Amino acid sequence: MPKIIKIKPKKVELKPKLRVAAYARVSTDEKEQQRSFSAQISYYNDLIQRNPEWKFSGIYADLGISGTSTRNREEFHRLIADCEQGKIDLVLVKSISRFARNTVDSLSTIRKLKEKGVEVYFEKENIWTLDAKGEMLLTIMSSFAQEESRSISENTTWGKR
């Protein structure tokens, strides 16, 4: 009688999909800014849903709200809360200036998210916050975004005078 050898199947561990969300913001509700706002939302919706390794976790978007403070940005706060609750692994943002134009807000929020293992990717600057050089680049670029906002405000005030 032939001896039968039983071969056990190998366990294949499937890597869970990365839960990805995006944050979009524009400073004013003027027509041109509304088009940019819609474009950001559409772009990230398509980008996330086309990637087979990602699970769509939402688009968070604030329309017509300045980035100089996070105070009145309801969608921004909802995004951070969902990240802290473990619902999101990666946040995509067009640029640092869309995320925050205040260096302290930007860095403190990024550090809070890093503690929870949440990464933020700033597409324009190609900065991944969990990367070793990410925080240094983020500090420099956030300072530029803050200064740009201050300069625009100063020019606007000067122009009105």
JSON list of N, CA, C and O in Angstrom, two decimals, residues 104-156:
[
{"chain": "A", "resi": 104, "resn": "VAL", "atom": "N", "xyz": [3.47, 76.34, 14.09]},
{"chain": "A", "resi": 104, "resn": "VAL", "atom": "CA", "xyz": [3.20, 75.63, 15.35]},
{"chain": "A", "resi": 104, "resn": "VAL", "atom": "C", "xyz": [2.03, 74.66, 15.18]},
{"chain": "A", "resi": 104, "resn": "VAL", "atom": "O", "xyz": [2.11, 73.50, 15.59]},
{"chain": "A", "resi": 105, "resn": "ASP", "atom": "N", "xyz": [0.93, 75.13, 14.56]},
{"chain": "A", "resi": 105, "resn": "ASP", "atom": "CA", "xyz": [-0.23, 74.25, 14.32]},
{"chain": "A", "resi": 105, "resn": "ASP", "atom": "C", "xyz": [0.17, 73.04, 13.49]},
{"chain": "A", "resi": 105, "resn": "ASP", "atom": "O", "xyz": [-0.18, 71.90, 13.79]},
{"chain": "A", "resi": 106, "resn": "SER", "atom": "N", "xyz": [0.91, 73.32, 12.42]},
{"chain": "A", "resi": 106, "resn": "SER", "atom": "CA", "xyz": [1.32, 72.26, 11.51]},
{"chain": "A", "resi": 106, "resn": "SER", "atom": "C", "xyz": [2.16, 71.19, 12.22]},
{"chain": "A", "resi": 106, "resn": "SER", "atom": "O", "xyz": [1.85, 70.00, 12.17]},
{"chain": "A", "resi": 107, "resn": "LEU", "atom": "N", "xyz": [3.21, 71.64, 12.89]},
{"chain": "A", "resi": 107, "resn": "LEU", "atom": "CA", "xyz": [4.13, 70.69, 13.54]},
{"chain": "A", "resi": 107, "resn": "LEU", "atom": "C", "xyz": [3.47, 69.95, 14.70]},
{"chain": "A", "resi": 107, "resn": "LEU", "atom": "O", "xyz": [3.67, 68.74, 14.86]},
{"chain": "A", "resi": 108, "resn": "SER", "atom": "N", "xyz": [2.70, 70.65, 15.50]},
{"chain": "A", "resi": 108, "resn": "SER", "atom": "CA", "xyz": [2.07, 69.98, 16.66]},
{"chain": "A", "resi": 108, "resn": "SER", "atom": "C", "xyz": [1.05, 68.95, 16.19]},
{"chain": "A", "resi": 108, "resn": "SER", "atom": "O", "xyz": [0.95, 67.86, 16.76]},
{"chain": "A", "resi": 109, "resn": "THR", "atom": "N", "xyz": [0.32, 69.26, 15.12]},
{"chain": "A", "resi": 109, "resn": "THR", "atom": "CA", "xyz": [-0.66, 68.30, 14.59]},
{"chain": "A", "resi": 109, "resn": "THR", "atom": "C", "xyz": [0.05, 67.10, 13.99]},
{"chain": "A", "resi": 109, "resn": "THR", "atom": "O", "xyz": [-0.34, 65.95, 14.24]},
{"chain": "A", "resi": 110, "resn": "ILE", "atom": "N", "xyz": [1.09, 67.33, 13.22]},
{"chain": "A", "resi": 110, "resn": "ILE", "atom": "CA", "xyz": [1.85, 66.23, 12.61]},
{"chain": "A", "resi": 110, "resn": "ILE", "atom": "C", "xyz": [2.44, 65.32, 13.70]},
{"chain": "A", "resi": 110, "resn": "ILE", "atom": "O", "xyz": [2.39, 64.09, 13.59]},
{"chain": "A", "resi": 111, "resn": "ARG", "atom": "N", "xyz": [2.98, 65.91, 14.74]},
{"chain": "A", "resi": 111, "resn": "ARG", "atom": "CA", "xyz": [3.56, 65.10, 15.84]},
{"chain": "A", "resi": 111, "resn": "ARG", "atom": "C", "xyz": [2.49, 64.27, 16.53]},
{"chain": "A", "resi": 111, "resn": "ARG", "atom": "O", "xyz": [2.73, 63.12, 16.89]},
{"chain": "A", "resi": 112, "resn": "LYS", "atom": "N", "xyz": [1.31, 64.86, 16.72]},
{"chain": "A", "resi": 112, "resn": "LYS", "atom": "CA", "xyz": [0.19, 64.14, 17.34]},
{"chain": "A", "resi": 112, "resn": "LYS", "atom": "C", "xyz": [-0.19, 62.94, 16.48]},
{"chain": "A", "resi": 112, "resn": "LYS", "atom": "O", "xyz": [-0.41, 61.85, 16.99]},
{"chain": "A", "resi": 113, "resn": "LEU", "atom": "N", "xyz": [-0.24, 63.14, 15.16]},
{"chain": "A", "resi": 113, "resn": "LEU", "atom": "CA", "xyz": [-0.60, 62.06, 14.26]},
{"chain": "A", "resi": 113, "resn": "LEU", "atom": "C", "xyz": [0.49, 60.98, 14.21]},
{"chain": "A", "resi": 113, "resn": "LEU", "atom": "O", "xyz": [0.19, 59.79, 14.15]},
{"chain": "A", "resi": 114, "resn": "LYS", "atom": "N", "xyz": [1.75, 61.42, 14.23]},
{"chain": "A", "resi": 114, "resn": "LYS", "atom": "CA", "xyz": [2.86, 60.46, 14.22]},
{"chain": "A", "resi": 114, "resn": "LYS", "atom": "C", "xyz": [2.79, 59.53, 15.43]},
{"chain": "A", "resi": 114, "resn": "LYS", "atom": "O", "xyz": [3.07, 58.33, 15.32]},
{"chain": "A", "resi": 115, "resn": "GLU", "atom": "N", "xyz": [2.42, 60.08, 16.59]},
{"chain": "A", "resi": 115, "resn": "GLU", "atom": "CA", "xyz": [2.29, 59.26, 17.80]},
{"chain": "A", "resi": 115, "resn": "GLU", "atom": "C", "xyz": [1.25, 58.16, 17.62]},
{"chain": "A", "resi": 115, "resn": "GLU", "atom": "O", "xyz": [1.35, 57.10, 18.23]},
{"chain": "A", "resi": 116, "resn": "LYS", "atom": "N", "xyz": [0.26, 58.41, 16.77]},
{"chain": "A", "resi": 116, "resn": "LYS", "atom": "CA", "xyz": [-0.79, 57.43, 16.50]},
{"chain": "A", "resi": 116, "resn": "LYS", "atom": "C", "xyz": [-0.45, 56.55, 15.30]},
{"chain": "A", "resi": 116, "resn": "LYS", "atom": "O", "xyz": [-1.23, 55.70, 14.90]},
{"chain": "A", "resi": 117, "resn": "GLY", "atom": "N", "xyz": [0.73, 56.78, 14.69]},
{"chain": "A", "resi": 117, "resn": "GLY", "atom": "CA", "xyz": [1.15, 55.99, 13.54]},
{"chain": "A", "resi": 117, "resn": "GLY", "atom": "C", "xyz": [0.51, 56.43, 12.23]},
{"chain": "A", "resi": 117, "resn": "GLY", "atom": "O", "xyz": [0.52, 55.69, 11.25]},
{"chain": "A", "resi": 118, "resn": "VAL", "atom": "N", "xyz": [-0.03, 57.64, 12.22]},
{"chain": "A", "resi": 118, "resn": "VAL", "atom": "CA", "xyz": [-0.67, 58.16, 11.01]},
{"chain": "A", "resi": 118, "resn": "VAL", "atom": "C", "xyz": [0.34, 59.02, 10.25]},
{"chain": "A", "resi": 118, "resn": "VAL", "atom": "O", "xyz": [0.97, 59.91, 10.81]},
{"chain": "A", "resi": 119, "resn": "GLU", "atom": "N", "xyz": [0.47, 58.72, 8.97]},
{"chain": "A", "resi": 119, "resn": "GLU", "atom": "CA", "xyz": [1.39, 59.47, 8.12]},
{"chain": "A", "resi": 119, "resn": "GLU", "atom": "C", "xyz": [0.60, 60.49, 7.29]},
{"chain": "A", "resi": 119, "resn": "GLU", "atom": "O", "xyz": [-0.53, 60.25, 6.90]},
{"chain": "A", "resi": 120, "resn": "VAL", "atom": "N", "xyz": [1.23, 61.63, 7.03]},
{"chain": "A", "resi": 120, "resn": "VAL", "atom": "CA", "xyz": [0.66, 62.64, 6.15]},
{"chain": "A", "resi": 120, "resn": "VAL", "atom": "C", "xyz": [1.63, 62.79, 4.98]},
{"chain": "A", "resi": 120, "resn": "VAL", "atom": "O", "xyz": [2.84, 62.86, 5.18]},
{"chain": "A", "resi": 121, "resn": "TYR", "atom": "N", "xyz": [1.07, 62.83, 3.77]},
{"chain": "A", "resi": 121, "resn": "TYR", "atom": "CA", "xyz": [1.88, 63.03, 2.58]},
{"chain": "A", "resi": 121, "resn": "TYR", "atom": "C", "xyz": [1.48, 64.35, 1.94]},
{"chain": "A", "resi": 121, "resn": "TYR", "atom": "O", "xyz": [0.32, 64.57, 1.59]},
{"chain": "A", "resi": 122, "resn": "PHE", "atom": "N", "xyz": [2.47, 65.25, 1.82]},
{"chain": "A", "resi": 122, "resn": "PHE", "atom": "CA", "xyz": [2.27, 66.54, 1.16]},
{"chain": "A", "resi": 122, "resn": "PHE", "atom": "C", "xyz": [2.77, 66.39, -0.26]},
{"chain": "A", "resi": 122, "resn": "PHE", "atom": "O", "xyz": [3.98, 66.33, -0.49]},
{"chain": "A", "resi": 123, "resn": "GLU", "atom": "N", "xyz": [1.83, 66.35, -1.18]},
{"chain": "A", "resi": 123, "resn": "GLU", "atom": "CA", "xyz": [2.16, 66.00, -2.56]},
{"chain": "A", "resi": 123, "resn": "GLU", "atom": "C", "xyz": [3.08, 67.00, -3.25]},
{"chain": "A", "resi": 123, "resn": "GLU", "atom": "O", "xyz": [4.07, 66.61, -3.86]},
{"chain": "A", "resi": 124, "resn": "LYS", "atom": "N", "xyz": [2.77, 68.29, -3.16]},
{"chain": "A", "resi": 124, "resn": "LYS", "atom": "CA", "xyz": [3.56, 69.30, -3.87]},
{"chain": "A", "resi": 124, "resn": "LYS", "atom": "C", "xyz": [5.02, 69.27, -3.41]},
{"chain": "A", "resi": 124, "resn": "LYS", "atom": "O", "xyz": [5.94, 69.34, -4.22]},
{"chain": "A", "resi": 125, "resn": "GLU", "atom": "N", "xyz": [5.24, 69.15, -2.11]},
{"chain": "A", "resi": 125, "resn": "GLU", "atom": "CA", "xyz": [6.59, 69.17, -1.55]},
{"chain": "A", "resi": 125, "resn": "GLU", "atom": "C", "xyz": [7.24, 67.78, -1.49]},
{"chain": "A", "resi": 125, "resn": "GLU", "atom": "O", "xyz": [8.40, 67.65, -1.14]},
{"chain": "A", "resi": 126, "resn": "ASN", "atom": "N", "xyz": [6.45, 66.73, -1.80]},
{"chain": "A", "resi": 126, "resn": "ASN", "atom": "CA", "xyz": [6.91, 65.35, -1.73]},
{"chain": "A", "resi": 126, "resn": "ASN", "atom": "C", "xyz": [7.48, 65.01, -0.34]},
{"chain": "A", "resi": 126, "resn": "ASN", "atom": "O", "xyz": [8.57, 64.46, -0.21]},
{"chain": "A", "resi": 127, "resn": "ILE", "atom": "N", "xyz": [6.72, 65.35, 0.69]},
{"chain": "A", "resi": 127, "resn": "ILE", "atom": "CA", "xyz": [7.14, 65.10, 2.07]},
{"chain": "A", "resi": 127, "resn": "ILE", "atom": "C", "xyz": [6.23, 64.05, 2.69]},
{"chain": "A", "resi": 127, "resn": "ILE", "atom": "O", "xyz": [5.01, 64.20, 2.71]},
{"chain": "A", "resi": 128, "resn": "TRP", "atom": "N", "xyz": [6.86, 62.98, 3.19]},
{"chain": "A", "resi": 128, "resn": "TRP", "atom": "CA", "xyz": [6.18, 61.93, 3.95]},
{"chain": "A", "resi": 128, "resn": "TRP", "atom": "C", "xyz": [6.56, 62.17, 5.41]},
{"chain": "A", "resi": 128, "resn": "TRP", "atom": "O", "xyz": [7.75, 62.15, 5.75]},
{"chain": "A", "resi": 129, "resn": "THR", "atom": "N", "xyz": [5.60, 62.35, 6.28]},
{"chain": "A", "resi": 129, "resn": "THR", "atom": "CA", "xyz": [5.91, 62.74, 7.65]},
{"chain": "A", "resi": 129, "resn": "THR", "atom": "C", "xyz": [6.55, 61.65, 8.51]},
{"chain": "A", "resi": 129, "resn": "THR", "atom": "O", "xyz": [7.17, 61.96, 9.51]},
{"chain": "A", "resi": 130, "resn": "LEU", "atom": "N", "xyz": [6.40, 60.40, 8.14]},
{"chain": "A", "resi": 130, "resn": "LEU", "atom": "CA", "xyz": [7.04, 59.34, 8.92]},
{"chain": "A", "resi": 130, "resn": "LEU", "atom": "C", "xyz": [8.47, 59.08, 8.44]},
{"chain": "A", "resi": 130, "resn": "LEU", "atom": "O", "xyz": [9.20, 58.30, 9.05]},
{"chain": "A", "resi": 131, "resn": "ASP", "atom": "N", "xyz": [8.87, 59.74, 7.37]},
{"chain": "A", "resi": 131, "resn": "ASP", "atom": "CA", "xyz": [10.24, 59.66, 6.86]},
{"chain": "A", "resi": 131, "resn": "ASP", "atom": "C", "xyz": [11.16, 60.41, 7.82]},
{"chain": "A", "resi": 131, "resn": "ASP", "atom": "O", "xyz": [10.77, 61.43, 8.40]},
{"chain": "A", "resi": 132, "resn": "ALA", "atom": "N", "xyz": [12.37, 59.95, 7.98]},
{"chain": "A", "resi": 132, "resn": "ALA", "atom": "CA", "xyz": [13.32, 60.56, 8.93]},
{"chain": "A", "resi": 132, "resn": "ALA", "atom": "C", "xyz": [13.56, 62.04, 8.65]},
{"chain": "A", "resi": 132, "resn": "ALA", "atom": "O", "xyz": [13.66, 62.85, 9.57]},
{"chain": "A", "resi": 133, "resn": "LYS", "atom": "N", "xyz": [13.65, 62.42, 7.39]},
{"chain": "A", "resi": 133, "resn": "LYS", "atom": "CA", "xyz": [13.91, 63.83, 7.09]},
{"chain": "A", "resi": 133, "resn": "LYS", "atom": "C", "xyz": [12.63, 64.64, 6.95]},
{"chain": "A", "resi": 133, "resn": "LYS", "atom": "O", "xyz": [12.67, 65.85, 6.75]},
{"chain": "A", "resi": 134, "resn": "GLY", "atom": "N", "xyz": [11.48, 64.00, 7.09]},
{"chain": "A", "resi": 134, "resn": "GLY", "atom": "CA", "xyz": [10.19, 64.65, 6.91]},
{"chain": "A", "resi": 134, "resn": "GLY", "atom": "C", "xyz": [9.95, 65.83, 7.83]},
{"chain": "A", "resi": 134, "resn": "GLY", "atom": "O", "xyz": [9.49, 66.88, 7.39]},
{"chain": "A", "resi": 135, "resn": "GLU", "atom": "N", "xyz": [10.27, 65.68, 9.12]},
{"chain": "A", "resi": 135, "resn": "GLU", "atom": "CA", "xyz": [9.98, 66.76, 10.06]},
{"chain": "A", "resi": 135, "resn": "GLU", "atom": "C", "xyz": [10.86, 67.99, 9.80]},
{"chain": "A", "resi": 135, "resn": "GLU", "atom": "O", "xyz": [10.39, 69.11, 9.89]},
{"chain": "A", "resi": 136, "resn": "MET", "atom": "N", "xyz": [12.11, 67.76, 9.46]},
{"chain": "A", "resi": 136, "resn": "MET", "atom": "CA", "xyz": [12.98, 68.90, 9.18]},
{"chain": "A", "resi": 136, "resn": "MET", "atom": "C", "xyz": [12.47, 69.68, 7.97]},
{"chain": "A", "resi": 136, "resn": "MET", "atom": "O", "xyz": [12.35, 70.90, 8.01]},
{"chain": "A", "resi": 137, "resn": "LEU", "atom": "N", "xyz": [12.14, 68.96, 6.89]},
{"chain": "A", "resi": 137, "resn": "LEU", "atom": "CA", "xyz": [11.60, 69.61, 5.69]},
{"chain": "A", "resi": 137, "resn": "LEU", "atom": "C", "xyz": [10.27, 70.29, 6.00]},
{"chain": "A", "resi": 137, "resn": "LEU", "atom": "O", "xyz": [10.01, 71.40, 5.53]},
{"chain": "A", "resi": 138, "resn": "LEU", "atom": "N", "xyz": [9.45, 69.63, 6.79]},
{"chain": "A", "resi": 138, "resn": "LEU", "atom": "CA", "xyz": [8.15, 70.19, 7.15]},
{"chain": "A", "resi": 138, "resn": "LEU", "atom": "C", "xyz": [8.31, 71.49, 7.94]},
{"chain": "A", "resi": 138, "resn": "LEU", "atom": "O", "xyz": [7.58, 72.46, 7.70]},
{"chain": "A", "resi": 139, "resn": "THR", "atom": "N", "xyz": [9.27, 71.54, 8.83]},
{"chain": "A", "resi": 139, "resn": "THR", "atom": "CA", "xyz": [9.52, 72.75, 9.61]},
{"chain": "A", "resi": 139, "resn": "THR", "atom": "C", "xyz": [9.90, 73.91, 8.70]},
{"chain": "A", "resi": 139, "resn": "THR", "atom": "O", "xyz": [9.36, 75.01, 8.81]},
{"chain": "A", "resi": 140, "resn": "ILE", "atom": "N", "xyz": [10.79, 73.65, 7.78]},
{"chain": "A", "resi": 140, "resn": "ILE", "atom": "CA", "xyz": [11.24, 74.70, 6.85]},
{"chain": "A", "resi": 140, "resn": "ILE", "atom": "C", "xyz": [10.09, 75.15, 5.96]},
{"chain": "A", "resi": 140, "resn": "ILE", "atom": "O", "xyz": [9.81, 76.35, 5.84]},
{"chain": "A", "resi": 141, "resn": "MET", "atom": "N", "xyz": [9.38, 74.20, 5.37]},
{"chain": "A", "resi": 141, "resn": "MET", "atom": "CA", "xyz": [8.31, 74.54, 4.44]},
{"chain": "A", "resi": 141, "resn": "MET", "atom": "C", "xyz": [7.12, 75.18, 5.15]},
{"chain": "A", "resi": 141, "resn": "MET", "atom": "O", "xyz": [6.46, 76.06, 4.60]},
{"chain": "A", "resi": 142, "resn": "SER", "atom": "N", "xyz": [6.83, 74.77, 6.37]},
{"chain": "A", "resi": 142, "resn": "SER", "atom": "CA", "xyz": [5.74, 75.39, 7.14]},
{"chain": "A", "resi": 142, "resn": "SER", "atom": "C", "xyz": [6.07, 76.84, 7.45]},
{"chain": "A", "resi": 142, "resn": "SER", "atom": "O", "xyz": [5.19, 77.70, 7.42]},
{"chain": "A", "resi": 143, "resn": "SER", "atom": "N", "xyz": [7.33, 77.11, 7.74]},
{"chain": "A", "resi": 143, "resn": "SER", "atom": "CA", "xyz": [7.75, 78.49, 7.99]},
{"chain": "A", "resi": 143, "resn": "SER", "atom": "C", "xyz": [7.53, 79.35, 6.75]},
{"chain": "A", "resi": 143, "resn": "SER", "atom": "O", "xyz": [7.07, 80.49, 6.84]},
{"chain": "A", "resi": 144, "resn": "PHE", "atom": "N", "xyz": [7.84, 78.79, 5.57]},
{"chain": "A", "resi": 144, "resn": "PHE", "atom": "CA", "xyz": [7.61, 79.51, 4.32]},
{"chain": "A", "resi": 144, "resn": "PHE", "atom": "C", "xyz": [6.12, 79.78, 4.11]},
{"chain": "A", "resi": 144, "resn": "PHE", "atom": "O", "xyz": [5.73, 80.87, 3.71]},
{"chain": "A", "resi": 145, "resn": "ALA", "atom": "N", "xyz": [5.29, 78.77, 4.38]},
{"chain": "A", "resi": 145, "resn": "ALA", "atom": "CA", "xyz": [3.84, 78.92, 4.20]},
{"chain": "A", "resi": 145, "resn": "ALA", "atom": "C", "xyz": [3.29, 80.00, 5.13]},
{"chain": "A", "resi": 145, "resn": "ALA", "atom": "O", "xyz": [2.45, 80.80, 4.74]},
{"chain": "A", "resi": 146, "resn": "GLN", "atom": "N", "xyz": [3.79, 80.00, 6.36]},
{"chain": "A", "resi": 146, "resn": "GLN", "atom": "CA", "xyz": [3.34, 81.01, 7.33]},
{"chain": "A", "resi": 146, "resn": "GLN", "atom": "C", "xyz": [3.77, 82.40, 6.88]},
{"chain": "A", "resi": 146, "resn": "GLN", "atom": "O", "xyz": [2.98, 83.35, 6.92]},
{"chain": "A", "resi": 147, "resn": "GLU", "atom": "N", "xyz": [5.00, 82.54, 6.43]},
{"chain": "A", "resi": 147, "resn": "GLU", "atom": "CA", "xyz": [5.50, 83.84, 5.98]},
{"chain": "A", "resi": 147, "resn": "GLU", "atom": "C", "xyz": [4.77, 84.31, 4.73]},
{"chain": "A", "resi": 147, "resn": "GLU", "atom": "O", "xyz": [4.46, 85.50, 4.60]},
{"chain": "A", "resi": 148, "resn": "GLU", "atom": "N", "xyz": [4.46, 83.40, 3.83]},
{"chain": "A", "resi": 148, "resn": "GLU", "atom": "CA", "xyz": [3.72, 83.76, 2.63]},
{"chain": "A", "resi": 148, "resn": "GLU", "atom": "C", "xyz": [2.34, 84.31, 2.99]},
{"chain": "A", "resi": 148, "resn": "GLU", "atom": "O", "xyz": [1.89, 85.32, 2.45]},
{"chain": "A", "resi": 149, "resn": "SER", "atom": "N", "xyz": [1.68, 83.69, 3.95]},
{"chain": "A", "resi": 149, "resn": "SER", "atom": "CA", "xyz": [0.37, 84.15, 4.40]},
{"chain": "A", "resi": 149, "resn": "SER", "atom": "C", "xyz": [0.47, 85.54, 5.01]},
{"chain": "A", "resi": 149, "resn": "SER", "atom": "O", "xyz": [-0.35, 86.42, 4.75]},
{"chain": "A", "resi": 150, "resn": "ARG", "atom": "N", "xyz": [1.49, 85.76, 5.82]},
{"chain": "A", "resi": 150, "resn": "ARG", "atom": "CA", "xyz": [1.69, 87.07, 6.45]},
{"chain": "A", "resi": 150, "resn": "ARG", "atom": "C", "xyz": [1.94, 88.13, 5.39]},
{"chain": "A", "resi": 150, "resn": "ARG", "atom": "O", "xyz": [1.38, 89.22, 5.43]},
{"chain": "A", "resi": 151, "resn": "SER", "atom": "N", "xyz": [2.73, 87.80, 4.39]},
{"chain": "A", "resi": 151, "resn": "SER", "atom": "CA", "xyz": [3.05, 88.74, 3.32]},
{"chain": "A", "resi": 151, "resn": "SER", "atom": "C", "xyz": [1.82, 89.09, 2.50]},
{"chain": "A", "resi": 151, "resn": "SER", "atom": "O", "xyz": [1.59, 90.26, 2.17]},
{"chain": "A", "resi": 152, "resn": "ILE", "atom": "N", "xyz": [1.00, 88.10, 2.18]},
{"chain": "A", "resi": 152, "resn": "ILE", "atom": "CA", "xyz": [-0.24, 88.34, 1.42]},
{"chain": "A", "resi": 152, "resn": "ILE", "atom": "C", "xyz": [-1.16, 89.26, 2.22]},
{"chain": "A", "resi": 152, "resn": "ILE", "atom": "O", "xyz": [-1.73, 90.21, 1.68]},
{"chain": "A", "resi": 153, "resn": "SER", "atom": "N", "xyz": [-1.28, 89.00, 3.50]},
{"chain": "A", "resi": 153, "resn": "SER", "atom": "CA", "xyz": [-2.13, 89.82, 4.36]},
{"chain": "A", "resi": 153, "resn": "SER", "atom": "C", "xyz": [-1.63, 91.26, 4.42]},
{"chain": "A", "resi": 153, "resn": "SER", "atom": "O", "xyz": [-2.40, 92.22, 4.32]},
{"chain": "A", "resi": 154, "resn": "GLU", "atom": "N", "xyz": [-0.33, 91.40, 4.56]},
{"chain": "A", "resi": 154, "resn": "GLU", "atom": "CA", "xyz": [0.28, 92.73, 4.62]},
{"chain": "A", "resi": 154, "resn": "GLU", "atom": "C", "xyz": [0.08, 93.49, 3.31]},
{"chain": "A", "resi": 154, "resn": "GLU", "atom": "O", "xyz": [-0.27, 94.67, 3.31]},
{"chain": "A", "resi": 155, "resn": "ASN", "atom": "N", "xyz": [0.26, 92.82, 2.18]},
{"chain": "A", "resi": 155, "resn": "ASN", "atom": "CA", "xyz": [0.05, 93.44, 0.87]},
{"chain": "A", "resi": 155, "resn": "ASN", "atom": "C", "xyz": [-1.40, 93.85, 0.65]},
{"chain": "A", "resi": 155, "resn": "ASN", "atom": "O", "xyz": [-1.68, 94.89, 0.08]},
{"chain": "A", "resi": 156, "resn": "THR", "atom": "N", "xyz": [-2.31, 93.00, 1.11]},
{"chain": "A", "resi": 156, "resn": "THR", "atom": "CA", "xyz": [-3.74, 93.30, 0.98]},
{"chain": "A", "resi": 156, "resn": "THR", "atom": "C", "xyz": [-4.10, 94.53, 1.80]},
{"chain": "A", "resi": 156, "resn": "THR", "atom": "O", "xyz": [-4.79, 95.44, 1.33]}
]
